Amino acid sequence: MAQNVSMEDFEALLNESFEIDTPAEGSVVKGKVIAIEAGQAIIDVGYKMEGRVDLKEFSNPGEAPSVAVGDEVEVFLDRVENARGEAVISRDKARREEAWDRLEKAYASEERVEGAIFGRVKGGFTVDLGGAVAFLPGSQVDVRPVRDAGPLMGLKQPFQILKMDRRRGNIVVSRRAILEESRAEQRAEVIGNLTEGQTVDGVVKNITEYGAFVDLGGVDGLLHVTDMAWRRVNHPSEILSIGETIKVQVIKINKDTHRISLGMKQLQADPWDSVESKYPLESVHTGRVTNITDYGAFVELEPGVEGLVHVSEMSWTKKNVHPGKIVSTSQEVEVMVLEIDSAKRRVSLGLKQTMRNPWELFAETHPEGTVVEGEVKNITEFGLFVGLPGDIDGMVHLSDLSWEERGEDAIQNYRKGDMVKAVVTEVDVEKERISLSIKALDDSFSGAVEGVKRGSIITVTVTAIEDGGIEVEYEGAKSFIRRSDLSRDRAEQRPERFQVGDHVDVRVTNVDQKTRRLGLSIKAREIAEEKEAVEQYGSSDSGASLGDILGAALKGGDE
């Protein structure tokens, strides 16, 4: 067979055949496994070339090698010949090249890729994406922080590629993005099946100060503490525990934010529906103190119905005291219903109304004139405050301390804590005021003037002579007769015509128990005697002189 082939053409054909027979180094070629020995697979890559690959290069992390004699595999041709005259080939590199091509396509089309977490590195984990190794940051493992990633290791699962850089060999993936996506789909589906007012079962997942998060099957709803019960709940853990299954009502669904508000109390009857009929005004009930504030105390009448006892309705006597000094939390107390406002769900209660008004009680048990004994609680510029039964005070005014001394001087004789006796002179229930008198205890005046009335004629003893009149005494009670009352005759209105020790008949013009004074007058006695004489013995008009009439009267009086 004659072929006219020039030398140049032959050279060109030879070179071409070399290029066909000898694949370029750095490319991926197909080969056949012809033997497996000493942990290596011997692969015929054609072109009369063989190479060796460690079996472990045929396995995925955590799996046994999957290769057998006769298998066709792709390998990376590093070098055509090594020192042993073999081709230097690598399954890993072939897989990596293949994987990068596949991953770049997936990244461009935002598709998920399958891989397995196989190692832990600083800040996250390593993931095998079927030949290419990617980095999975710790924050991208799950929706919530994962304490133990052990159960996730070696599992084939989908990942989302976040970043790729072939030149640097960097791939960053996320597992969280996929979970969130599927969670969002699940949430949308669950929320789509929920309606406001519907009753559903849920599992308590988390408890906070202000409420609990309840899993409704892939979507969480918030059960606020105020919607757990009609009664006051201080902390959700009083009612719920994590993992518990509860019945809840869907109160509100926010379609935009996918937030679901839940309620438990809405499944029970509202106790406020029967408050007005159950707690009529001025009825008395026993309740429990649930909370104490500066302005009063809250008392629970029944679960879900609380009333406020305002500080002004707590005690008859303790006016400027903190409510905590009068009642304590959890204490059982008797209260009276004062007012109900169903619209605002408010009940006003009174504590003091269940006890008798101590001033009323005192007025009943201590009428005016009763003698009481008590401790001096306070001393002021206008008198003494004395402690009385019922935890109330009475006041002794300066003017009621002593008959003899001025009030300002008499008050100096008393000290805080002294026990004193006094007479009740007035009780004003409305003004919550009790007036007492210490000087009223001295009843000698009443004894001395017993039987003495206005108009009586009594005999007194002169005890002192003064310019303005004379001082006299009757049974220990002193009085003063003014100069103008010493005689009917102006010439005789001279105090000096009397001497200390003289006995004088006088007429009583006034008996003043309050000031312990007798009003006395010699002049009034003389006028009265004359009037009586005139009436008895004729009038001065009948011609008889006054002297005759008086003489006859006196004579008649002697007989």
XYZ file of C-alpha atoms in Angstrom:
559
model
C 0.000 0.000 0.000
C 1.785 3.049 -1.192
C 1.185 6.254 0.626
C 2.792 9.413 -0.443
C 3.253 10.991 2.975
C 5.878 13.597 3.315
C 8.095 13.706 6.374
C 6.346 16.827 7.639
C 2.924 15.256 7.317
C 4.061 12.173 9.153
C 5.424 14.265 11.974
C 2.179 16.147 12.215
C 0.166 12.905 12.289
C 2.507 11.436 14.895
C 2.142 14.455 17.122
C -1.612 14.308 16.675
C -1.656 10.629 17.635
C 0.400 11.443 20.757
C -2.052 14.124 21.703
C -4.945 11.673 21.270
C -3.204 8.812 23.085
C -1.735 10.832 25.894
C -4.281 12.882 27.832
C -3.200 16.278 29.090
C -1.902 16.411 32.653
C -4.238 18.239 35.029
C -7.412 16.888 33.491
C -10.042 14.371 34.570
C -9.928 11.033 32.741
C -11.997 7.863 32.799
C -10.393 4.646 34.047
C -11.213 1.040 35.023
C -10.437 -0.636 38.327
C -8.371 -3.703 37.394
C -7.254 -4.763 40.875
C -7.510 -3.882 44.574
C -4.488 -4.571 46.742
C -2.807 -3.233 49.894
C -5.550 -0.648 50.495
C -5.205 0.734 47.002
C -7.147 0.452 43.753
C -5.103 -0.074 40.605
C -6.757 1.766 37.749
C -6.142 1.448 34.035
C -6.615 4.898 32.569
C -5.978 3.674 29.013
C -3.128 4.760 26.786
C -1.182 1.831 28.283
C -1.084 3.682 31.617
C -1.997 2.548 35.103
C -2.136 4.384 38.401
C -2.848 3.730 42.086
C -5.444 5.446 44.308
C -5.916 4.900 48.075
C -9.242 3.230 48.760
C -10.183 5.894 51.271
C -10.460 8.361 48.390
C -13.492 6.385 47.218
C -15.420 6.858 50.437
C -17.559 9.683 51.771
C -16.803 10.796 55.332
C -18.052 8.216 57.817
C -18.752 5.606 55.093
C -16.905 2.478 53.856
C -15.111 2.701 50.474
C -17.514 1.927 47.623
C -15.350 0.542 44.801
C -14.945 -2.852 43.148
C -12.869 -4.455 40.350
C -14.423 -3.616 36.996
C -15.866 -0.268 38.168
C -15.476 2.646 35.814
C -14.264 5.717 37.686
C -13.159 9.237 36.939
C -9.746 10.241 38.213
C -7.571 13.308 38.021
C -4.342 12.849 36.049
C -1.658 14.668 37.948
C 1.376 13.437 35.995
C 1.742 11.025 33.100
C 4.630 9.106 34.688
C 6.324 8.863 38.002
C 9.552 7.176 39.018
C 7.869 3.748 38.849
C 6.648 4.439 35.333
C 3.072 4.801 36.561
C 0.517 7.534 36.004
C 0.040 9.738 39.114
C -3.721 9.842 39.536
C -6.129 11.054 42.232
C -9.778 10.206 42.816
C -10.100 13.060 45.376
C -8.994 15.674 42.908
C -11.300 14.279 40.254
C -14.209 14.386 42.665
C -13.276 17.927 43.700
C -13.188 19.181 40.098
C -16.429 17.433 39.370
C -17.971 18.786 42.584
C -16.913 22.383 41.941
C -18.539 22.305 38.505
C -21.719 20.903 39.986
C -21.710 23.313 42.956
C -21.117 26.388 40.819
C -24.198 25.489 38.801
C -26.233 24.988 42.009
C -24.955 28.282 43.452
C -25.898 30.155 40.277
C -29.422 28.694 40.272
C -29.762 28.994 44.128
C -30.428 25.284 44.433
C -29.807 23.248 47.545
C -26.861 20.840 47.625
C -26.448 17.637 49.575
C -23.612 17.116 51.984
C -22.537 15.736 55.343
C -20.919 17.428 58.355
C -17.715 15.522 59.077
C -15.474 17.678 61.241
C -15.341 20.487 63.778
C -13.158 23.563 63.192
C -12.809 26.922 64.906
C -16.058 28.828 64.565
C -18.022 25.992 62.972
C -17.864 22.714 61.060
C -16.554 21.169 57.829
C -19.023 19.757 55.332
C -18.277 17.325 52.489
C -20.345 18.304 49.467
C -19.490 15.165 47.466
C -15.826 15.961 46.870
C -15.573 19.638 47.785
C -15.103 20.690 51.411
C -17.223 23.618 52.656
C -17.288 25.621 55.890
C -20.487 25.695 57.980
C -20.362 28.599 60.509
C -21.699 27.775 64.010
C -24.465 30.379 63.635
C -25.732 28.675 60.464
C -26.207 25.197 61.963
C -29.700 25.702 63.349
C -32.388 28.291 63.993
C -31.463 28.264 67.691
C -27.931 27.810 69.097
C -26.905 24.128 69.101
C -25.065 22.925 72.194
C -24.281 19.434 70.850
C -23.858 18.898 67.091
C -22.982 15.186 67.600
C -26.296 13.810 66.266
C -25.873 15.865 63.059
C -22.426 14.454 62.174
C -22.205 12.251 59.032
C -25.890 12.717 58.155
C -26.658 13.341 54.502
C -28.720 16.529 54.467
C -29.380 19.573 52.310
C -27.392 22.841 52.586
C -27.647 26.257 50.970
C -24.463 27.748 49.479
C -23.929 31.252 50.814
C -20.546 32.049 49.185
C -18.126 30.459 46.689
C -14.595 31.371 45.616
C -13.014 28.680 43.335
C -9.695 30.457 43.092
C -9.252 30.385 46.840
C -11.110 27.096 47.250
C -13.634 28.623 49.677
C -17.250 27.512 50.067
C -19.549 28.690 52.891
C -22.829 26.849 53.445
C -25.870 27.137 55.712
C -28.178 24.531 57.190
C -30.196 27.182 59.038
C -31.416 28.853 55.815
C -33.085 25.597 54.792
C -34.631 25.046 58.242
C -35.981 28.593 58.245
C -37.412 28.163 54.784
C -39.148 24.915 55.653
C -40.210 26.423 58.977
C -41.674 29.447 57.205
C -43.564 27.112 54.851
C -44.741 25.061 57.830
C -45.697 28.230 59.749
C -47.620 29.577 56.794
C -49.458 26.266 56.491
C -50.254 26.065 60.241
C -51.263 29.743 60.405
C -53.413 29.269 57.320
C -55.350 26.570 59.176
C -55.871 28.703 62.304
C -58.743 31.111 62.878
C -59.269 33.674 65.638
C -61.481 32.259 68.376
C -60.447 28.673 67.610
C -59.498 26.342 70.497
C -56.296 24.327 69.924
C -53.900 22.118 71.862
C -50.341 23.306 72.307
C -47.149 22.369 74.122
C -45.459 24.844 76.468
C -41.972 25.403 74.988
C -40.631 28.307 76.987
C -41.644 30.347 80.045
C -40.684 33.993 80.601
C -41.609 36.699 83.137
C -44.378 37.999 80.923
C -45.851 34.759 79.553
C -45.216 31.445 77.806
C -44.439 30.366 74.234
C -46.708 27.551 73.101
C -45.913 25.290 70.110
C -49.051 24.780 68.025
C -47.386 22.216 65.743
C -44.584 24.047 63.968
C -45.568 27.558 64.929
C -45.258 29.321 68.289
C -47.916 31.483 69.884
C -47.499 33.800 72.873
C -49.720 33.208 75.870
C -49.420 36.448 77.869
C -49.480 36.197 81.676
C -52.624 38.366 81.825
C -54.456 35.883 79.573
C -53.616 32.794 81.632
C -56.283 33.178 84.299
C -58.918 35.623 85.431
C -57.110 35.903 88.757
C -53.807 37.733 89.316
C -50.802 35.585 88.261
C -47.445 36.791 89.582
C -45.354 34.435 87.440
C -46.414 32.042 84.636
C -44.568 29.160 86.355
C -47.327 29.209 89.027
C -49.685 27.770 86.400
C -47.555 26.168 83.655
C -44.543 23.919 83.262
C -42.354 23.341 80.180
C -43.464 20.360 78.081
C -47.036 20.493 79.353
C -49.876 20.181 76.825
C -52.555 22.831 77.305
C -55.782 23.958 75.658
C -55.652 27.549 74.392
C -57.805 29.877 72.366
C -56.404 31.814 69.402
C -57.094 35.447 70.316
C -55.339 37.226 67.450
C -53.311 36.351 64.346
C -51.104 38.988 62.755
C -50.856 37.855 59.112
C -47.891 40.155 58.396
C -45.619 39.227 61.276
C -47.124 35.744 61.773
C -47.470 36.507 65.478
C -50.165 34.573 67.277
C -51.678 35.693 70.596
C -53.191 32.968 72.759
C -55.405 32.888 75.825
C -56.371 30.323 78.447
C -58.775 32.335 80.587
C -61.018 32.919 77.552
C -61.997 29.245 77.773
C -63.433 29.800 81.273
C -66.495 31.799 82.318
C -65.744 35.461 83.057
C -66.334 35.895 86.815
C -67.229 39.554 86.175
C -70.507 38.483 84.564
C -71.944 37.775 88.015
C -70.102 40.320 90.189
C -72.991 42.766 90.650
C -75.437 40.069 91.726
C -72.883 38.268 93.909
C -71.461 41.320 95.676
C -74.251 43.827 96.414
C -73.263 47.244 97.771
C -72.570 47.310 101.530
C -72.378 43.503 101.678
C -69.481 42.085 103.723
C -67.188 39.349 102.364
C -63.986 37.570 103.295
C -61.110 38.040 100.845
C -57.364 37.509 100.566
C -54.817 40.341 100.272
C -52.949 39.794 96.966
C -50.946 42.983 96.552
C -50.043 46.038 98.628
C -49.220 49.467 97.158
C -48.672 52.963 98.565
C -52.285 53.871 97.875
C -53.999 50.757 99.253
C -54.304 46.977 99.147
C -55.827 44.659 96.536
C -58.118 41.994 97.953
C -59.212 38.941 95.938
C -62.884 38.150 96.535
C -62.731 35.110 94.236
C -60.340 34.015 91.460
C -60.498 36.791 88.860
C -62.317 39.351 91.005
C -60.103 41.772 92.907
C -61.082 44.932 94.693
C -59.038 47.849 95.978
C -59.194 48.927 99.595
C -58.026 52.529 99.307
C -55.701 53.663 102.093
C -58.424 56.063 103.317
C -60.813 53.118 103.838
C -58.383 50.934 105.799
C -58.583 52.199 109.355
C -60.661 54.593 111.420
C -57.652 55.686 113.439
C -54.434 55.080 111.431
C -54.629 57.929 108.937
C -51.120 58.495 107.557
C -49.795 54.955 107.718
C -48.565 52.764 104.839
C -51.124 50.024 103.988
C -48.406 47.421 104.654
C -48.505 48.390 108.358
C -52.229 47.526 108.529
C -52.462 44.353 106.395
C -50.012 41.811 104.998
C -49.980 39.848 101.713
C -52.040 36.592 101.795
C -53.880 37.764 104.919
C -57.600 36.904 105.088
C -59.647 40.050 105.731
C -63.284 41.056 106.016
C -64.243 43.833 103.616
C -67.365 45.765 102.653
C -68.325 46.439 99.006
C -68.497 50.238 98.581
C -68.738 50.610 94.794
C -68.745 48.453 91.629
C -67.758 49.660 88.156
C -68.371 46.704 85.806
C -67.245 48.640 82.715
C -63.811 49.297 84.237
C -63.899 45.949 86.133
C -63.253 47.709 89.435
C -64.569 47.056 92.909
C -63.988 49.565 95.708
C -63.783 47.917 99.110
C -63.641 49.165 102.678
C -61.855 47.537 105.583
C -62.806 49.976 108.338
C -66.523 49.700 107.468
C -66.569 46.123 108.802
C -65.609 47.470 112.234
C -67.662 49.828 114.396
C -66.714 53.489 114.208
C -64.658 53.812 117.428
C -66.020 57.330 118.067
C -69.613 56.058 117.812
C -68.772 53.185 120.124
C -67.074 55.535 122.593
C -70.067 57.887 122.574
C -72.356 54.955 123.400
C -70.193 53.545 126.172
C -68.883 56.837 127.602
C -71.672 59.438 127.853
C -70.766 62.991 128.876
C -69.731 63.105 132.511
C -68.022 59.653 132.420
C -64.598 59.510 134.061
C -61.910 57.912 131.848
C -58.252 57.109 132.367
C -55.556 57.094 129.700
C -51.947 57.763 128.809
C -50.758 61.207 127.741
C -49.853 60.563 124.077
C -48.900 64.068 123.072
C -48.544 67.570 124.560
C -49.228 70.588 122.351
C -49.470 74.330 122.918
C -53.247 74.074 123.268
C -53.592 70.967 125.475
C -52.998 67.292 126.128
C -53.940 64.313 123.942
C -54.964 61.305 125.995
C -55.217 57.722 124.649
C -58.706 56.237 125.025
C -60.266 52.778 124.420
C -60.655 51.917 120.705
C -57.230 53.349 119.780
C -58.562 56.917 119.687
C -57.467 60.122 121.432
C -59.304 62.676 123.516
C -58.115 66.238 124.123
C -57.903 68.184 127.357
C -57.814 71.894 126.433
C -55.542 74.219 128.441
C -58.628 75.816 130.002
C -59.794 72.408 131.303
C -56.628 71.494 133.202
C -57.058 73.362 136.505
C -59.416 75.661 138.419
C -56.638 77.414 140.282
C -53.755 77.683 137.792
C -53.563 79.244 134.356
C -53.599 76.565 131.621
C -50.073 77.496 130.426
C -48.753 76.862 133.954
C -50.870 73.775 134.649
C -49.659 71.965 131.467
C -46.094 72.060 132.824
C -47.148 69.446 135.442
C -47.706 66.772 132.736
C -45.278 64.557 130.812
C -45.742 62.219 127.824
C -46.566 58.723 129.119
C -48.277 59.958 132.323
C -51.539 58.202 133.212
C -54.298 60.759 133.820
C -57.971 60.736 134.714
C -60.442 63.086 133.053
C -64.156 63.662 132.587
C -65.776 63.299 129.130
C -67.333 66.693 128.351
C -68.212 66.254 124.646
C -68.065 63.593 121.878
C -68.372 64.784 118.265
C -68.589 61.611 116.101
C -68.669 63.512 112.785
C -65.511 65.501 113.516
C -63.956 62.512 115.344
C -63.291 64.712 118.362
C -63.535 63.937 122.060
C -63.240 66.761 124.604
C -62.031 65.907 128.104
C -61.628 67.911 131.291
C -59.254 67.212 134.146
C -60.480 70.100 136.328
C -64.040 68.742 136.168
C -62.822 65.861 138.375
C -62.765 68.359 141.270
C -66.441 68.340 142.207
C -66.110 70.228 145.498
C -67.928 73.257 144.090
C -71.000 71.210 143.182
C -71.022 69.737 146.682
C -70.612 73.161 148.293
C -73.396 74.848 146.389
C -75.812 71.908 146.456
C -79.293 73.262 147.118
C -78.212 76.840 146.430
C -80.333 78.343 143.698
C -80.605 81.695 142.075
C -82.584 83.940 144.469
C -81.457 82.060 147.612
C -80.312 84.132 150.593
C -77.117 82.716 152.102
C -74.661 83.812 154.761
C -71.071 84.282 153.633
C -67.824 85.137 155.432
C -65.682 88.065 154.321
C -62.153 86.827 153.492
C -60.586 89.950 151.920
C -61.288 93.629 151.385
C -60.257 95.210 148.083
C -60.846 98.561 146.354
C -63.285 97.063 143.864
C -65.289 95.085 146.412
C -65.007 92.275 148.939
C -64.009 88.620 148.606
C -66.276 86.206 150.447
C -66.421 82.462 151.033
C -69.317 80.046 151.243
C -68.660 76.406 152.201
C -65.157 76.596 150.697
C -66.305 78.205 147.429
C -64.962 81.724 146.986
C -66.797 84.623 145.359
C -66.313 88.324 144.847
C -68.950 90.986 145.520
C -68.329 94.113 143.495
C -68.517 97.566 145.043
C -71.802 98.358 143.199
C -73.433 95.301 144.799
C -72.396 96.141 148.402
C -75.499 98.251 149.124
C -78.601 99.745 147.655
C -77.521 103.034 149.102
C -74.655 104.554 147.113
C -73.166 106.070 150.252
C -72.917 102.610 151.749
C -71.118 101.037 148.735
C -67.817 101.200 150.574
C -65.741 97.996 150.972
C -64.014 99.451 154.056
C -67.199 99.295 156.116
C -66.659 95.476 156.172
C -63.983 93.572 158.041
C -62.401 90.188 157.372
C -64.391 87.574 159.276
C -67.711 89.466 159.071
C -70.781 87.340 158.335
C -72.974 88.921 155.714
C -76.339 87.850 154.299
C -76.342 87.996 150.488
C -78.690 87.088 147.667
C -77.515 84.551 145.005
C -77.858 86.126 141.574
C -76.127 83.346 139.557
C -74.716 79.824 139.973
C -72.080 79.083 137.274
C -70.910 75.450 137.492
C -68.481 75.928 134.638
C -66.488 78.731 136.191
C -67.288 77.507 139.738
C -68.506 80.962 140.647
C -71.475 82.202 142.644
C -72.890 85.591 141.699
C -73.679 87.328 145.044
C -75.167 90.734 145.916
C -76.084 92.562 149.152
C -77.898 95.198 147.107
C -80.139 92.560 145.479
C -80.991 91.159 148.916
C -82.018 94.609 150.184
C -84.196 95.266 147.087
C -85.852 91.862 147.421
C -86.594 92.430 151.115
C -88.131 95.829 150.414
C -90.282 94.421 147.619
C -91.519 91.667 149.861
C -92.295 94.123 152.703
C -94.226 96.423 150.387
C -96.279 93.519 149.076
C -97.076 92.365 152.611
C -97.792 95.620 154.420
C -99.290 97.855 151.753
C -97.912 100.176 149.203
C -95.996 103.356 149.811
C -98.913 105.226 148.280
C -101.234 104.517 151.262
C -99.515 107.173 153.297
C -97.320 104.854 155.358
C -93.639 105.700 155.169
C -91.095 103.081 154.093
C -89.586 103.204 157.569
C -92.982 102.334 159.107
C -93.471 99.448 156.710
C -89.985 98.076 157.288
C -90.383 98.548 161.022
C -93.665 96.626 160.949
C -92.096 93.962 158.734
C -89.167 93.556 161.069
C -91.474 93.542 164.122
C -93.652 90.963 162.419
C -90.573 88.963 161.629
C -89.543 89.026 165.307
C -92.852 87.720 166.576
